[in-house]
mmCIF file of C-alpha atoms in Angstrom:
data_model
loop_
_atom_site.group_PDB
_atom_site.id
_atom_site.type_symbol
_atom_site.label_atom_id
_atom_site.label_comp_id
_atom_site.label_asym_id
_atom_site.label_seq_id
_atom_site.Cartn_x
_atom_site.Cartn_y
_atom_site.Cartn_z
ATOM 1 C CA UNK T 18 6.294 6.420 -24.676
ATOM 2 C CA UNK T 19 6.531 3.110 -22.409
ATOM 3 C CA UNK T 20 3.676 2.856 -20.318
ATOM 4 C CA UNK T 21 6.006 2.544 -17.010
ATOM 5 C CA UNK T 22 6.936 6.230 -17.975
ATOM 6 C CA UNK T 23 3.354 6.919 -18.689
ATOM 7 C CA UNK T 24 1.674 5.820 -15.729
ATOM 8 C CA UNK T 25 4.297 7.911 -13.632
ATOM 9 C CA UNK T 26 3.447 11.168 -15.454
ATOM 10 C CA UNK T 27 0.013 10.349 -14.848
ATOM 11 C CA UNK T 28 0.181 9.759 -11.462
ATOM 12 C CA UNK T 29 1.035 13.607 -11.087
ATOM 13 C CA UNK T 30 -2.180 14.638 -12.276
ATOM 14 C CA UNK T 31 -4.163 12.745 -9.157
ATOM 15 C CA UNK T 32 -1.588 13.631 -5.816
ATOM 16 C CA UNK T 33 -2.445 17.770 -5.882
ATOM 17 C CA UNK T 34 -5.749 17.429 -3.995
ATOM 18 C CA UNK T 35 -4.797 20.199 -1.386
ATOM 19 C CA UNK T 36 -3.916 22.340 -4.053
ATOM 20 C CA UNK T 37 -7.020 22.172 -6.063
ATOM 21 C CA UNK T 38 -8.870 22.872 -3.189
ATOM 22 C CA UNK T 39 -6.698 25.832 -2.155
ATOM 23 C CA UNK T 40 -7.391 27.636 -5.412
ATOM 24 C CA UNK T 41 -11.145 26.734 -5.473
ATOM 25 C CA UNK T 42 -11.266 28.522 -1.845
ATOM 26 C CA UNK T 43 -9.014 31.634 -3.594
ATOM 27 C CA UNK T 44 -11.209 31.993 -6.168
ATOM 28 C CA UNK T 45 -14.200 31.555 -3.982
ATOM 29 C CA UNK T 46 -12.865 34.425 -1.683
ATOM 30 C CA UNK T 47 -11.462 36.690 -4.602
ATOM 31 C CA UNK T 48 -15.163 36.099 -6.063
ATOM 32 C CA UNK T 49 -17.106 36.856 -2.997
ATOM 33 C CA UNK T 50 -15.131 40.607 -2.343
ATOM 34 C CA UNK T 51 -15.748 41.230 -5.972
ATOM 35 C CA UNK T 52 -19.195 41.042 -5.447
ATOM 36 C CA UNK T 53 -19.084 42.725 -2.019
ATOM 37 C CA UNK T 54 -17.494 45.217 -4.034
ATOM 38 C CA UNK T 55 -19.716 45.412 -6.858
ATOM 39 C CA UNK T 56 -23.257 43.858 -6.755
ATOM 40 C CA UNK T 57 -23.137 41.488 -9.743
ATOM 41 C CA UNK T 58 -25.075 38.402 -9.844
ATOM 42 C CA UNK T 59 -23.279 36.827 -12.613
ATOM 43 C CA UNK T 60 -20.309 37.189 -10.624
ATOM 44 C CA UNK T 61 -21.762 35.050 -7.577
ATOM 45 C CA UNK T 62 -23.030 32.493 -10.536
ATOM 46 C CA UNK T 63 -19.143 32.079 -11.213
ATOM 47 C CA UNK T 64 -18.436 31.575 -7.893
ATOM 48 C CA UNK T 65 -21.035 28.635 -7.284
ATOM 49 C CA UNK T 66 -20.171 26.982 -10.494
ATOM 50 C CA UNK T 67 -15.897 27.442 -8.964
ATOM 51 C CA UNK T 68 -17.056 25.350 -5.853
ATOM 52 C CA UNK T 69 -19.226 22.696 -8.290
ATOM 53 C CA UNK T 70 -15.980 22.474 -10.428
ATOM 54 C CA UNK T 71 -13.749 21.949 -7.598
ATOM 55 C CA UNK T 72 -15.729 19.752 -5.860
ATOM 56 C CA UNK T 73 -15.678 17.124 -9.035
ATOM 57 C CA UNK T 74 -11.870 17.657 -9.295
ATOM 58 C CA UNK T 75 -11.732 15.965 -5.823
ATOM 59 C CA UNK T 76 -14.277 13.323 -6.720
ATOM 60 C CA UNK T 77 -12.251 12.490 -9.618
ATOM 61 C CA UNK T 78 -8.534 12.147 -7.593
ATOM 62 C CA UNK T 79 -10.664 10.157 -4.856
ATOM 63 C CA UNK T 80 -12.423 8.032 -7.530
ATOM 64 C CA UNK T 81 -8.838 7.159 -9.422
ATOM 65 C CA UNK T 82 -6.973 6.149 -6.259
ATOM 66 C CA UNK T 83 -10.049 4.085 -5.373
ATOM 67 C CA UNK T 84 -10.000 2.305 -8.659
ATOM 68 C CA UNK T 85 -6.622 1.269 -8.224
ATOM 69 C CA UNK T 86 -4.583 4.334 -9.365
ATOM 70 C CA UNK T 87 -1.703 3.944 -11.489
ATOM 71 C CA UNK T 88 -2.173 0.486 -11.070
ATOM 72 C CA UNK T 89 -5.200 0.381 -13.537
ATOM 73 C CA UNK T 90 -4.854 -0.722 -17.247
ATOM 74 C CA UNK T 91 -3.330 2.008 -19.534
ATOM 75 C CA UNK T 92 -7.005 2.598 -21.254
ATOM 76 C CA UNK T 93 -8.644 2.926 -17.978
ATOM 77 C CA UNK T 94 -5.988 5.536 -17.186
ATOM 78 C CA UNK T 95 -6.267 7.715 -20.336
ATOM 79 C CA UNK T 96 -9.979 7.431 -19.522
ATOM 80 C CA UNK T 97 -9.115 9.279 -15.803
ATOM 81 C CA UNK T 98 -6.861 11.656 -17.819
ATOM 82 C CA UNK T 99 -9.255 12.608 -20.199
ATOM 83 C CA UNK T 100 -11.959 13.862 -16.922
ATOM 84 C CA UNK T 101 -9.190 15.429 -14.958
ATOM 85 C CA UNK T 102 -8.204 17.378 -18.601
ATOM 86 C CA UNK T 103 -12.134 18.817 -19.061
ATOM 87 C CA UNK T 104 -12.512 19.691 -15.466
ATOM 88 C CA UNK T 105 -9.609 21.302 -15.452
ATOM 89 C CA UNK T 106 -10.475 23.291 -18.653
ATOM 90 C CA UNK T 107 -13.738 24.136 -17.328
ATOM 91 C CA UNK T 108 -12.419 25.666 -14.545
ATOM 92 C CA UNK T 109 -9.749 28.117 -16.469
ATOM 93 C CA UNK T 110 -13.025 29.013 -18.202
ATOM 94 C CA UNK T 111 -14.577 30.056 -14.865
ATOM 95 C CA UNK T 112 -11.178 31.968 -14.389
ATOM 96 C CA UNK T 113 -11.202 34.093 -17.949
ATOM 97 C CA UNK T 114 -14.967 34.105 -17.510
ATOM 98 C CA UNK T 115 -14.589 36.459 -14.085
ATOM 99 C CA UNK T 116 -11.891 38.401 -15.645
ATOM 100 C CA UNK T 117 -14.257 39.482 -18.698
ATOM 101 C CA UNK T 118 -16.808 39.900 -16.217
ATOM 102 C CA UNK T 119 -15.255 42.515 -14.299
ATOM 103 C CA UNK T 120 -13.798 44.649 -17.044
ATOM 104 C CA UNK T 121 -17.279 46.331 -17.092
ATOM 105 C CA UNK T 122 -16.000 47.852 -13.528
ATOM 106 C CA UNK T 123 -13.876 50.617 -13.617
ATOM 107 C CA UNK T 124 -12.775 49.918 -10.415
ATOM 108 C CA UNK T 125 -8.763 48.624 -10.835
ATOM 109 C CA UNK T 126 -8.750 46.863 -7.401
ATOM 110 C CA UNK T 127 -11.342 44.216 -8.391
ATOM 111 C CA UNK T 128 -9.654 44.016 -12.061
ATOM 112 C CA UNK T 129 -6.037 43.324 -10.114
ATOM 113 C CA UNK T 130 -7.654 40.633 -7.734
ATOM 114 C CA UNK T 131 -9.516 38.910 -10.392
ATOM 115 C CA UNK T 132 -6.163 39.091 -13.276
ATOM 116 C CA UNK T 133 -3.857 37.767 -10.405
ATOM 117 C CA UNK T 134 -6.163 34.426 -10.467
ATOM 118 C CA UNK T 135 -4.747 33.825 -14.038
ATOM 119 C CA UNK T 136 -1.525 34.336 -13.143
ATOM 120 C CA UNK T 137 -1.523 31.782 -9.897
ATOM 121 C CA UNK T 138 -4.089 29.284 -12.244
ATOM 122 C CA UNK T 139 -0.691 29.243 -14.442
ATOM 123 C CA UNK T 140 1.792 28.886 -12.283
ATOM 124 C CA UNK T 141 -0.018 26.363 -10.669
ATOM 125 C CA UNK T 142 -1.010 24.036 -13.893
ATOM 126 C CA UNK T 143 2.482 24.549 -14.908
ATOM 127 C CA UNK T 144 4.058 23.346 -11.438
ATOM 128 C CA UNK T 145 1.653 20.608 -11.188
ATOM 129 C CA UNK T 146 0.590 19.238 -14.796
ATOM 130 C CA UNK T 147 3.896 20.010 -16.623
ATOM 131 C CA UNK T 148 4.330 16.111 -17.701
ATOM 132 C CA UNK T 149 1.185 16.074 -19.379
ATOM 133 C CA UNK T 150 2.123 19.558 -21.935
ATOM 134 C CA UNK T 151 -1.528 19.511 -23.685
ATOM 135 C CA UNK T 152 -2.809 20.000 -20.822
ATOM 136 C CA UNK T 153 -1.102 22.990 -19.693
ATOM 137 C CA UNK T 154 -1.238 24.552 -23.692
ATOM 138 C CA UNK T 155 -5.099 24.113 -23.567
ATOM 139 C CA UNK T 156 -5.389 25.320 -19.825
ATOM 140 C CA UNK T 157 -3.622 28.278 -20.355
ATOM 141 C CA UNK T 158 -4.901 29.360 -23.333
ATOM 142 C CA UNK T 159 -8.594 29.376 -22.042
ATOM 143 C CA UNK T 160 -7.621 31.394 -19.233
ATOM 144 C CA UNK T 161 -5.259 33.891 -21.107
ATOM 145 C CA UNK T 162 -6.802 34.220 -24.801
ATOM 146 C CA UNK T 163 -10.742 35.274 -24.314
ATOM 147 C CA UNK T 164 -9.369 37.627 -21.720
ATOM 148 C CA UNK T 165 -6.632 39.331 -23.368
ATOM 149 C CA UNK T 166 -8.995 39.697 -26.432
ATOM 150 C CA UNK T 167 -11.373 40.999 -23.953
ATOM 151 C CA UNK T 168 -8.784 43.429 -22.685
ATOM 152 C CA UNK T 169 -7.756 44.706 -26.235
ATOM 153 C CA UNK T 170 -11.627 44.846 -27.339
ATOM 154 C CA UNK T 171 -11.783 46.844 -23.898
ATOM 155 C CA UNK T 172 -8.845 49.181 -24.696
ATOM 156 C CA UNK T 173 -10.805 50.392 -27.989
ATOM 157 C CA UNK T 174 -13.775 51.116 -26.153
ATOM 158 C CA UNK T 175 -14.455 54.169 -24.125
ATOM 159 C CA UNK T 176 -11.308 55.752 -22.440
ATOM 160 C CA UNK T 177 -12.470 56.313 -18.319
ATOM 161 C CA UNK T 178 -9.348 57.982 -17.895
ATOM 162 C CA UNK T 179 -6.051 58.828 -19.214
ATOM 163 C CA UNK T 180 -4.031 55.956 -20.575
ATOM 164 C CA UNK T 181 -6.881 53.715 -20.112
ATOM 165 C CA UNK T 182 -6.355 52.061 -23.625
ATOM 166 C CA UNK T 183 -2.916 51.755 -23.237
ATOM 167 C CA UNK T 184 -2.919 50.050 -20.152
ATOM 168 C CA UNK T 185 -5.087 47.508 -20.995
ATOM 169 C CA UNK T 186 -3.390 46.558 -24.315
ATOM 170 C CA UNK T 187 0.151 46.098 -21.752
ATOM 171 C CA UNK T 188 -1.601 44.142 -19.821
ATOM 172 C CA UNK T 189 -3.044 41.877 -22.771
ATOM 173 C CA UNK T 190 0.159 41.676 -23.951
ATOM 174 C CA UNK T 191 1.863 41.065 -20.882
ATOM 175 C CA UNK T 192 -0.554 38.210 -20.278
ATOM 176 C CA UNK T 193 0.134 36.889 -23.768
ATOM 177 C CA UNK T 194 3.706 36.740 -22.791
ATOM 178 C CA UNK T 195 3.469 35.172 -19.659
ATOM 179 C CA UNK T 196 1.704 32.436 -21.075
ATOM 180 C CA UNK T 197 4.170 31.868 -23.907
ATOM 181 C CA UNK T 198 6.909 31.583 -21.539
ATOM 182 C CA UNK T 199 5.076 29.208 -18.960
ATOM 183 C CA UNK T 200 4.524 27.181 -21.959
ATOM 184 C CA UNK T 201 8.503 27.190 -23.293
ATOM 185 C CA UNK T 202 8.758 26.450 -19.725
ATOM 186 C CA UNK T 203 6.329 23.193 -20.144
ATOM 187 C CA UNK T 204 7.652 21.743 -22.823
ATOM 188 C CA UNK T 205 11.637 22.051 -21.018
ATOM 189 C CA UNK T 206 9.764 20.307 -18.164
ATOM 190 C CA UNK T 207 8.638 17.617 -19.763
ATOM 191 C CA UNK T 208 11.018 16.663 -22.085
ATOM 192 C CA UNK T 209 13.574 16.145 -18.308
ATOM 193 C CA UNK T 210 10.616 14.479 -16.955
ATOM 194 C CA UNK T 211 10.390 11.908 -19.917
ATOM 195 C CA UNK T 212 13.818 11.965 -19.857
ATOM 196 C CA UNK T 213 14.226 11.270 -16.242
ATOM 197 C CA UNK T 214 11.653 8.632 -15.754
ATOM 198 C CA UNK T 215 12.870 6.594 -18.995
ATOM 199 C CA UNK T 216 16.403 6.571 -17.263
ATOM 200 C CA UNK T 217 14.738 5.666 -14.169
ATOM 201 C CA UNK T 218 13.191 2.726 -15.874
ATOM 202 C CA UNK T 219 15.154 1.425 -17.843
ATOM 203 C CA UNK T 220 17.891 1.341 -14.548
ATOM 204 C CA UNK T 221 15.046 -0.709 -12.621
ATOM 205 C CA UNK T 222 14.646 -2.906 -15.858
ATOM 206 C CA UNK T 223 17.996 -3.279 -15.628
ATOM 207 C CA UNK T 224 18.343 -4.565 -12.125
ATOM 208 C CA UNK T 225 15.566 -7.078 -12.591
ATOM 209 C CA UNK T 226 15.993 -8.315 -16.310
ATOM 210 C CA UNK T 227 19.000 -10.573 -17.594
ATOM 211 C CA UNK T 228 20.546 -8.251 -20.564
ATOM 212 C CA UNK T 229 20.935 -10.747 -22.990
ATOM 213 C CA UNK T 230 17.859 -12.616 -23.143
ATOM 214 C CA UNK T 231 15.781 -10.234 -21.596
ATOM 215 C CA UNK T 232 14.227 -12.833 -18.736
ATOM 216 C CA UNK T 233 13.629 -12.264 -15.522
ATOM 217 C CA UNK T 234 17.091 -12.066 -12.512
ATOM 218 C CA UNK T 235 17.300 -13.043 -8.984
ATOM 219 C CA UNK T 236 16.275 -10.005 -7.892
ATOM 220 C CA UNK T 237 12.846 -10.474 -9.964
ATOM 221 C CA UNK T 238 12.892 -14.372 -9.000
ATOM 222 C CA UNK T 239 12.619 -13.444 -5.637
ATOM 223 C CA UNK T 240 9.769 -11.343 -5.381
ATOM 224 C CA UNK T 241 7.754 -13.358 -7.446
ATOM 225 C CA UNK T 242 8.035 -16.208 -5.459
ATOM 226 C CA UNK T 243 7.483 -14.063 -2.287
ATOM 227 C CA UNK T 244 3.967 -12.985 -3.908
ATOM 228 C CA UNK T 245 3.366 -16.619 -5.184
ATOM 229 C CA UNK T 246 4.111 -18.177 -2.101
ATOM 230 C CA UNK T 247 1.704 -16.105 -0.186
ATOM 231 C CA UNK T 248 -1.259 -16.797 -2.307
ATOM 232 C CA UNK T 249 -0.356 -20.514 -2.171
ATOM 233 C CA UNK T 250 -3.300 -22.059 -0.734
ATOM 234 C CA UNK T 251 -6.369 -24.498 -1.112
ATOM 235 C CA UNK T 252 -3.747 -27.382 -2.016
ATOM 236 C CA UNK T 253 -1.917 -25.367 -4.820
ATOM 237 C CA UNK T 254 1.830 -25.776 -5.395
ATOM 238 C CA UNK T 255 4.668 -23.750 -6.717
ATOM 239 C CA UNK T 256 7.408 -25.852 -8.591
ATOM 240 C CA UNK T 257 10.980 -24.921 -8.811
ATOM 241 C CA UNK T 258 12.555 -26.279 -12.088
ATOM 242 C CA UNK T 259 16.474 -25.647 -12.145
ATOM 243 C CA UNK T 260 17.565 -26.406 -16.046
ATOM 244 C CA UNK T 261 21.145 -26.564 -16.977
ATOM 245 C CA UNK T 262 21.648 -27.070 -21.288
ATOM 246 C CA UNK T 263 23.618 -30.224 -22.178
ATOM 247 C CA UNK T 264 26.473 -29.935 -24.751
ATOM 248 C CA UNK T 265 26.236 -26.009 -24.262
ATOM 249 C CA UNK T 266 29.995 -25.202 -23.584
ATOM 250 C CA UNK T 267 31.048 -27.756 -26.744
ATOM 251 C CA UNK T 268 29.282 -25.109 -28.696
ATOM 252 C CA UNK T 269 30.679 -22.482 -27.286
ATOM 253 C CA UNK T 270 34.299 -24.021 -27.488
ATOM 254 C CA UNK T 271 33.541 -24.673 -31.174
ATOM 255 C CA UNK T 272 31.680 -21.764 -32.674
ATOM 256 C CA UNK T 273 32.484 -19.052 -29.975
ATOM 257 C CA UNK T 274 30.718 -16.973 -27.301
ATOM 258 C CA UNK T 275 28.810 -14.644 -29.974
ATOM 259 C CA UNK T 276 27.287 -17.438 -31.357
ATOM 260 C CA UNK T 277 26.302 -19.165 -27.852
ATOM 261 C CA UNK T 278 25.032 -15.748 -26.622
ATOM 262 C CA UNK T 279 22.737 -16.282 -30.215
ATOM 263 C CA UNK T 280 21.776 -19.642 -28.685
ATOM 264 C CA UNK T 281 21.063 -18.830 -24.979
ATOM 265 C CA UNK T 282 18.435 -15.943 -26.588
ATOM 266 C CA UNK T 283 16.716 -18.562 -28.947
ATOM 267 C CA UNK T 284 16.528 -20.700 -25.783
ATOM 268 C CA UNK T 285 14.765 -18.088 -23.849
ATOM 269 C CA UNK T 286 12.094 -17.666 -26.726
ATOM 270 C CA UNK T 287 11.374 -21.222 -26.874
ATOM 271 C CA UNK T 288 11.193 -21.444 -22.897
ATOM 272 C CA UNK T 289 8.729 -18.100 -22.908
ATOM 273 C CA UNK T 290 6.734 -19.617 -26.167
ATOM 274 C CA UNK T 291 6.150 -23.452 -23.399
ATOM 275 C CA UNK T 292 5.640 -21.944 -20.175
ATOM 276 C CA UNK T 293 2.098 -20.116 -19.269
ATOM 277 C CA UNK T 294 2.166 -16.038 -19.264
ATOM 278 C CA UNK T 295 1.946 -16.348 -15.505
ATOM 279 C CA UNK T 296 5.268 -18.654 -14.367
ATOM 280 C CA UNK T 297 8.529 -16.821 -14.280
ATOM 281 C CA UNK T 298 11.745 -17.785 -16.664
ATOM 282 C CA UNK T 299 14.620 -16.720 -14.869
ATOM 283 C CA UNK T 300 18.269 -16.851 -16.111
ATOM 284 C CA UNK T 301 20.472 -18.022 -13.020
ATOM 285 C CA UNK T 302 23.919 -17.574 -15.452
ATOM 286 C CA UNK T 303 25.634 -19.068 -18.131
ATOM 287 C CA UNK T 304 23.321 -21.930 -19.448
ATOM 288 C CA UNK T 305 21.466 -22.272 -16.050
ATOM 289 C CA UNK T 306 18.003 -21.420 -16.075
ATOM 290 C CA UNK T 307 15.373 -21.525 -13.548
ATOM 291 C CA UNK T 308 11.386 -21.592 -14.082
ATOM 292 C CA UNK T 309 8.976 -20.506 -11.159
ATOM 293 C CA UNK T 310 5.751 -22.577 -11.677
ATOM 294 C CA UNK T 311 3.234 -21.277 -9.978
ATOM 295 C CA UNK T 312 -0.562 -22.389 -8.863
ATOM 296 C CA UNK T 313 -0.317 -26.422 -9.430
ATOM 297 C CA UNK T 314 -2.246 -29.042 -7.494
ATOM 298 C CA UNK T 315 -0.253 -31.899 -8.614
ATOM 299 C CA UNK T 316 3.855 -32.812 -9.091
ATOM 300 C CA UNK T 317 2.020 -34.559 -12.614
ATOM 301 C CA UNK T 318 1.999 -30.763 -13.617
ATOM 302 C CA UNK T 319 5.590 -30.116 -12.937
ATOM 303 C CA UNK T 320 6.439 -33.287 -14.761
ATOM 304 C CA UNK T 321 4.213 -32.652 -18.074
ATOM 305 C CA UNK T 322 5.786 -29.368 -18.344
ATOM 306 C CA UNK T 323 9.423 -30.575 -17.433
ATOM 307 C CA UNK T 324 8.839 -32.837 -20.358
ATOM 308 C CA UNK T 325 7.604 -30.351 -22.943
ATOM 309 C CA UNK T 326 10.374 -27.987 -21.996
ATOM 310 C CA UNK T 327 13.057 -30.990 -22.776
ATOM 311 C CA UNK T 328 11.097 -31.348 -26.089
ATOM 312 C CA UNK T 329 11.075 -28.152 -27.516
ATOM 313 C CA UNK T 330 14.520 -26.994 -26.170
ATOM 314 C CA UNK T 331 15.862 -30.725 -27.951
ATOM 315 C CA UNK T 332 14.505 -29.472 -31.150
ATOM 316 C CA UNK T 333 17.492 -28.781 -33.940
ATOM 317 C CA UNK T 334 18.791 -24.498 -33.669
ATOM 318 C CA UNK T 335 19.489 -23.048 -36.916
ATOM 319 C CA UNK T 336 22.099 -20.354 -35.815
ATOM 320 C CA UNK T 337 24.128 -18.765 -38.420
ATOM 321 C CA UNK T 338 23.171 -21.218 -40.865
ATOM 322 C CA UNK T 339 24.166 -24.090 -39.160
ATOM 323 C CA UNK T 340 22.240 -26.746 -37.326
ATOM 324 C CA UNK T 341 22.816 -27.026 -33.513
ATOM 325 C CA UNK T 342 21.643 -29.905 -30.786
ATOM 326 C CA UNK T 343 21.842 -28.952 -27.289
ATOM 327 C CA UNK T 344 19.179 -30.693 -24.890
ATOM 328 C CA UNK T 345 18.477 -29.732 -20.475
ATOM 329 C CA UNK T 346 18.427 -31.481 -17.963
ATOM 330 C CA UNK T 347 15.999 -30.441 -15.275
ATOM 331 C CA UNK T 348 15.556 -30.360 -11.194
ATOM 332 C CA UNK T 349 12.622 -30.313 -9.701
ATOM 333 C CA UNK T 350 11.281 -29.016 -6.185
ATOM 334 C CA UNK T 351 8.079 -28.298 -4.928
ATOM 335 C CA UNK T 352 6.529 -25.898 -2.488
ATOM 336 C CA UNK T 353 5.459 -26.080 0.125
ATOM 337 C CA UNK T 354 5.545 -29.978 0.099
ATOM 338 C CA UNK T 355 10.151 -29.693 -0.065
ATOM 339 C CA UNK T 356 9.296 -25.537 2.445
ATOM 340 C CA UNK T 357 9.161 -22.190 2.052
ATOM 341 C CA UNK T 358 12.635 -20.910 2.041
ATOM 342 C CA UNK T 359 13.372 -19.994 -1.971
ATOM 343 C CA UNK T 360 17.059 -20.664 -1.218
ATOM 344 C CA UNK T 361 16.402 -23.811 0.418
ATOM 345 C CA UNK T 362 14.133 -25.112 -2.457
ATOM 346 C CA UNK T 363 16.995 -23.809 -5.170
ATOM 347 C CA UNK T 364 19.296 -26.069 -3.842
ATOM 348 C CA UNK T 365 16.987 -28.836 -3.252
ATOM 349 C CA UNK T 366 15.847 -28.866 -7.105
ATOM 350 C CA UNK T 367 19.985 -28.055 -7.832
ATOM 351 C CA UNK T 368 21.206 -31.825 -6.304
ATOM 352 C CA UNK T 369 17.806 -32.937 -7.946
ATOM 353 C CA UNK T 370 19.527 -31.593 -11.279
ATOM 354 C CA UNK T 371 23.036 -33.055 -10.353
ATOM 355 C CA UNK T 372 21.566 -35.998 -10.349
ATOM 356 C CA UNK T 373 19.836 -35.639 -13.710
ATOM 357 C CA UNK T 374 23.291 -34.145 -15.224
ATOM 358 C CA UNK T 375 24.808 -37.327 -13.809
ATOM 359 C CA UNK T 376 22.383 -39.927 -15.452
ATOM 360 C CA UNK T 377 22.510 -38.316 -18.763
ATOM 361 C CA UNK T 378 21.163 -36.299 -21.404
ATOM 362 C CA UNK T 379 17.483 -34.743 -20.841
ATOM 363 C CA UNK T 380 16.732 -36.000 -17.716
ATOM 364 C CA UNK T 381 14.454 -35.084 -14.983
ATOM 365 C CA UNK T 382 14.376 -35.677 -11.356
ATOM 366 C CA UNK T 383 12.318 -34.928 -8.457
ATOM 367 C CA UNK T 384 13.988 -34.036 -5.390
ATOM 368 C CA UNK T 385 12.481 -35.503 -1.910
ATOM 369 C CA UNK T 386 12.553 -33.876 1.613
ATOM 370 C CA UNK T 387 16.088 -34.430 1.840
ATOM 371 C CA UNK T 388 17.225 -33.072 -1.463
ATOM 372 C CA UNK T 389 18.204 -36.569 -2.520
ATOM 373 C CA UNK T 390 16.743 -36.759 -6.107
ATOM 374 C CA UNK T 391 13.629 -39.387 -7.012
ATOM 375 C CA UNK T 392 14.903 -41.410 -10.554
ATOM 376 C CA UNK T 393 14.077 -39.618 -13.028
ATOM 377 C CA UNK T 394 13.831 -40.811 -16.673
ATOM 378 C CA UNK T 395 14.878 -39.303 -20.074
ATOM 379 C CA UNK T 396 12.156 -37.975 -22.475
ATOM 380 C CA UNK T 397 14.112 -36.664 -25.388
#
């Protein structure tokens, strides 16, 4: 499962605070007239531990939105999973454990109240955890199972009045059945959930990612250079390298588009193997590519890795068996010393790269405040 599609189904888990607390205050109150009812202490034990239980279901949603929430590291969220999981078995166990309680009662009004908390604890972990199906499986069976044992154990046991048996082995199987379909129910669920979010994803990935090479768009390019441009400070510098391949379209005259498409991808691998993890490769088109640079204190930076880039992309392709040159010529602008405006530096480091194109093969240039390209000099 991709970990996009992950952390969504997660995030259900943590936004059903109000009802958590809802059914700890039901099965407080459906508790409390039991024992009004009928004087048991274990039965006001259950109730305490139902108000620890619930209590630590809201630390635990309060505690994973303070950590971060779905933002967190996929470990760190399998680790909130796991706690959400336990506390939410433990309290299914407080759920079967009133129901076998009671069925030493013979009073049916108190065994009604107490059996309808099973059936609103499922249709509640079904409505709420249905993207995480182990949960519910587990869940329900620890509030179902001992119980309708319980009831069937009951049924063989001393008959208070007609039928007595009988009714209690319906009503074990009619539990049994209910919690069979909730969990056919579950596992539909989830498969359109996974199903839904992976669309979902994959449409976003889409909209950000070039097809072909799989680098970052425009639409990506710009809101990483929003977020980079607001934590540029202390001196730092964001460089704007616009590259544009030289002898590209021979090679696609020659050999034809399938194998340039071959080329443009091997390009993009050596351009994500030279850059740093944390600067952007962006695909403008065609054979135009454009690097974000981020936190630099110097235009030396922008030139050393200008130059490496013209080094490694120079290096011989091997594409269907046959060798292939191209080399790039690169334009260079710099924020905030050329502004702010992303469109404004694009076409500042763009005449910086005419002017490259214009001097010849793998050349770089600088741009100035003007746009008017610095000499540059080749390195390939």
């Amino acid at each position: 499962m991709p970990d996009a599609v992950y952390r969504d189904l997660v995030a259900t888990l943590f936004t059903m605070s109000a009802p958590i607390l809802g059914f700890g205050i039901l099965y407080a109150l459906v508790g409390s007239l039991v024992y009004l009812a009928w004087p048991d202490q274990m039965v006001l034990v259950l109730v305490g531990l139902g108000a620890v239980v619930t209590l630590f279901r809201l630390i635990v949603i309060h505690g994973f939105h303070k950590a971060g929430g779905v933002s967190q590291a996929v470990s760190a969220l399998k680790s909130w999973e796991k706690r959400y999981a336990l506390l939410t078995y433990g309290f299914a166990g407080l759920v079967a454990a009133i129901n076998l309680r009671v069925l030493a009662t013979h009073q049916p009004l108190i065994h009604l109240a107490t059996v309808s908390l099973i059936f609103t604890f499922g249709a509640g972990i079904v409505s709420r955890n249905a993207g995480r199906p182990r949960l519910c499986l587990i869940g329900q069976s620890i509030a179902v199972v001992p119980v309708a044992v319980g009831m069937l154990i009951h049924a063989a046991g001393n008959q208070a009045y007609q039928l007595h048996g009988q009714f209690f082995i319906l009503e074990a199987i009619l539990l049994t059945v209910v919690a069979l379909m909730s969990i056919q129910s579950v596992r539909h669920l989830y498969s359109s959930a996974v199903e839904h979010l992976t669309a979902k994803h994959d449409l976003a990935k889409l909209a950000r990612y070039d097809p072909l090479t799989g680098l970052a768009n425009r639409l990506l390019l710009r809101d990483a250079f929003q977020k980079a441009i607001l934590a540029c400070r202390g001196g730092n510098q964001i460089a704007i390298h616009c590259l544009d391949l030289d002898g590209f379209k021979s090679i696609n005259d020659k050999f034809g588009h399938p194998t340039g498409d071959r080329l443009l991808v091997e390009v993009a691998r050596r351009l994500t193997a030279t850059v740093r993890s944390d600067d952007i490769i962006v695909r403008l088109g065609g054979d135009e590519f454009l690097i974000l640079q981020t936190a630099i204190q110097h235009s030396d930076q922008a030139d050393l890795l200008a130059r490496r880039i013209v080094r490694h992309l120079s290096e011989p392709y091997l594409i269907d068996d046959m060798q292939m040159r191209v080399s790039v010529s690169i334009g260079i602008a710099l924020a905030p010393t050329h502004g702010r405006d992303l469109d404004g530096l694009m076409q500042c480091a763009d005449r910086a790269l005419y002017r490259s194109k214009a001097g010849g093969k793998a050349q770089i240039h600088f741009c100035d405040e003007t746009g008017i390209g610095q000499p540059g000099r080749a390195v390939a």
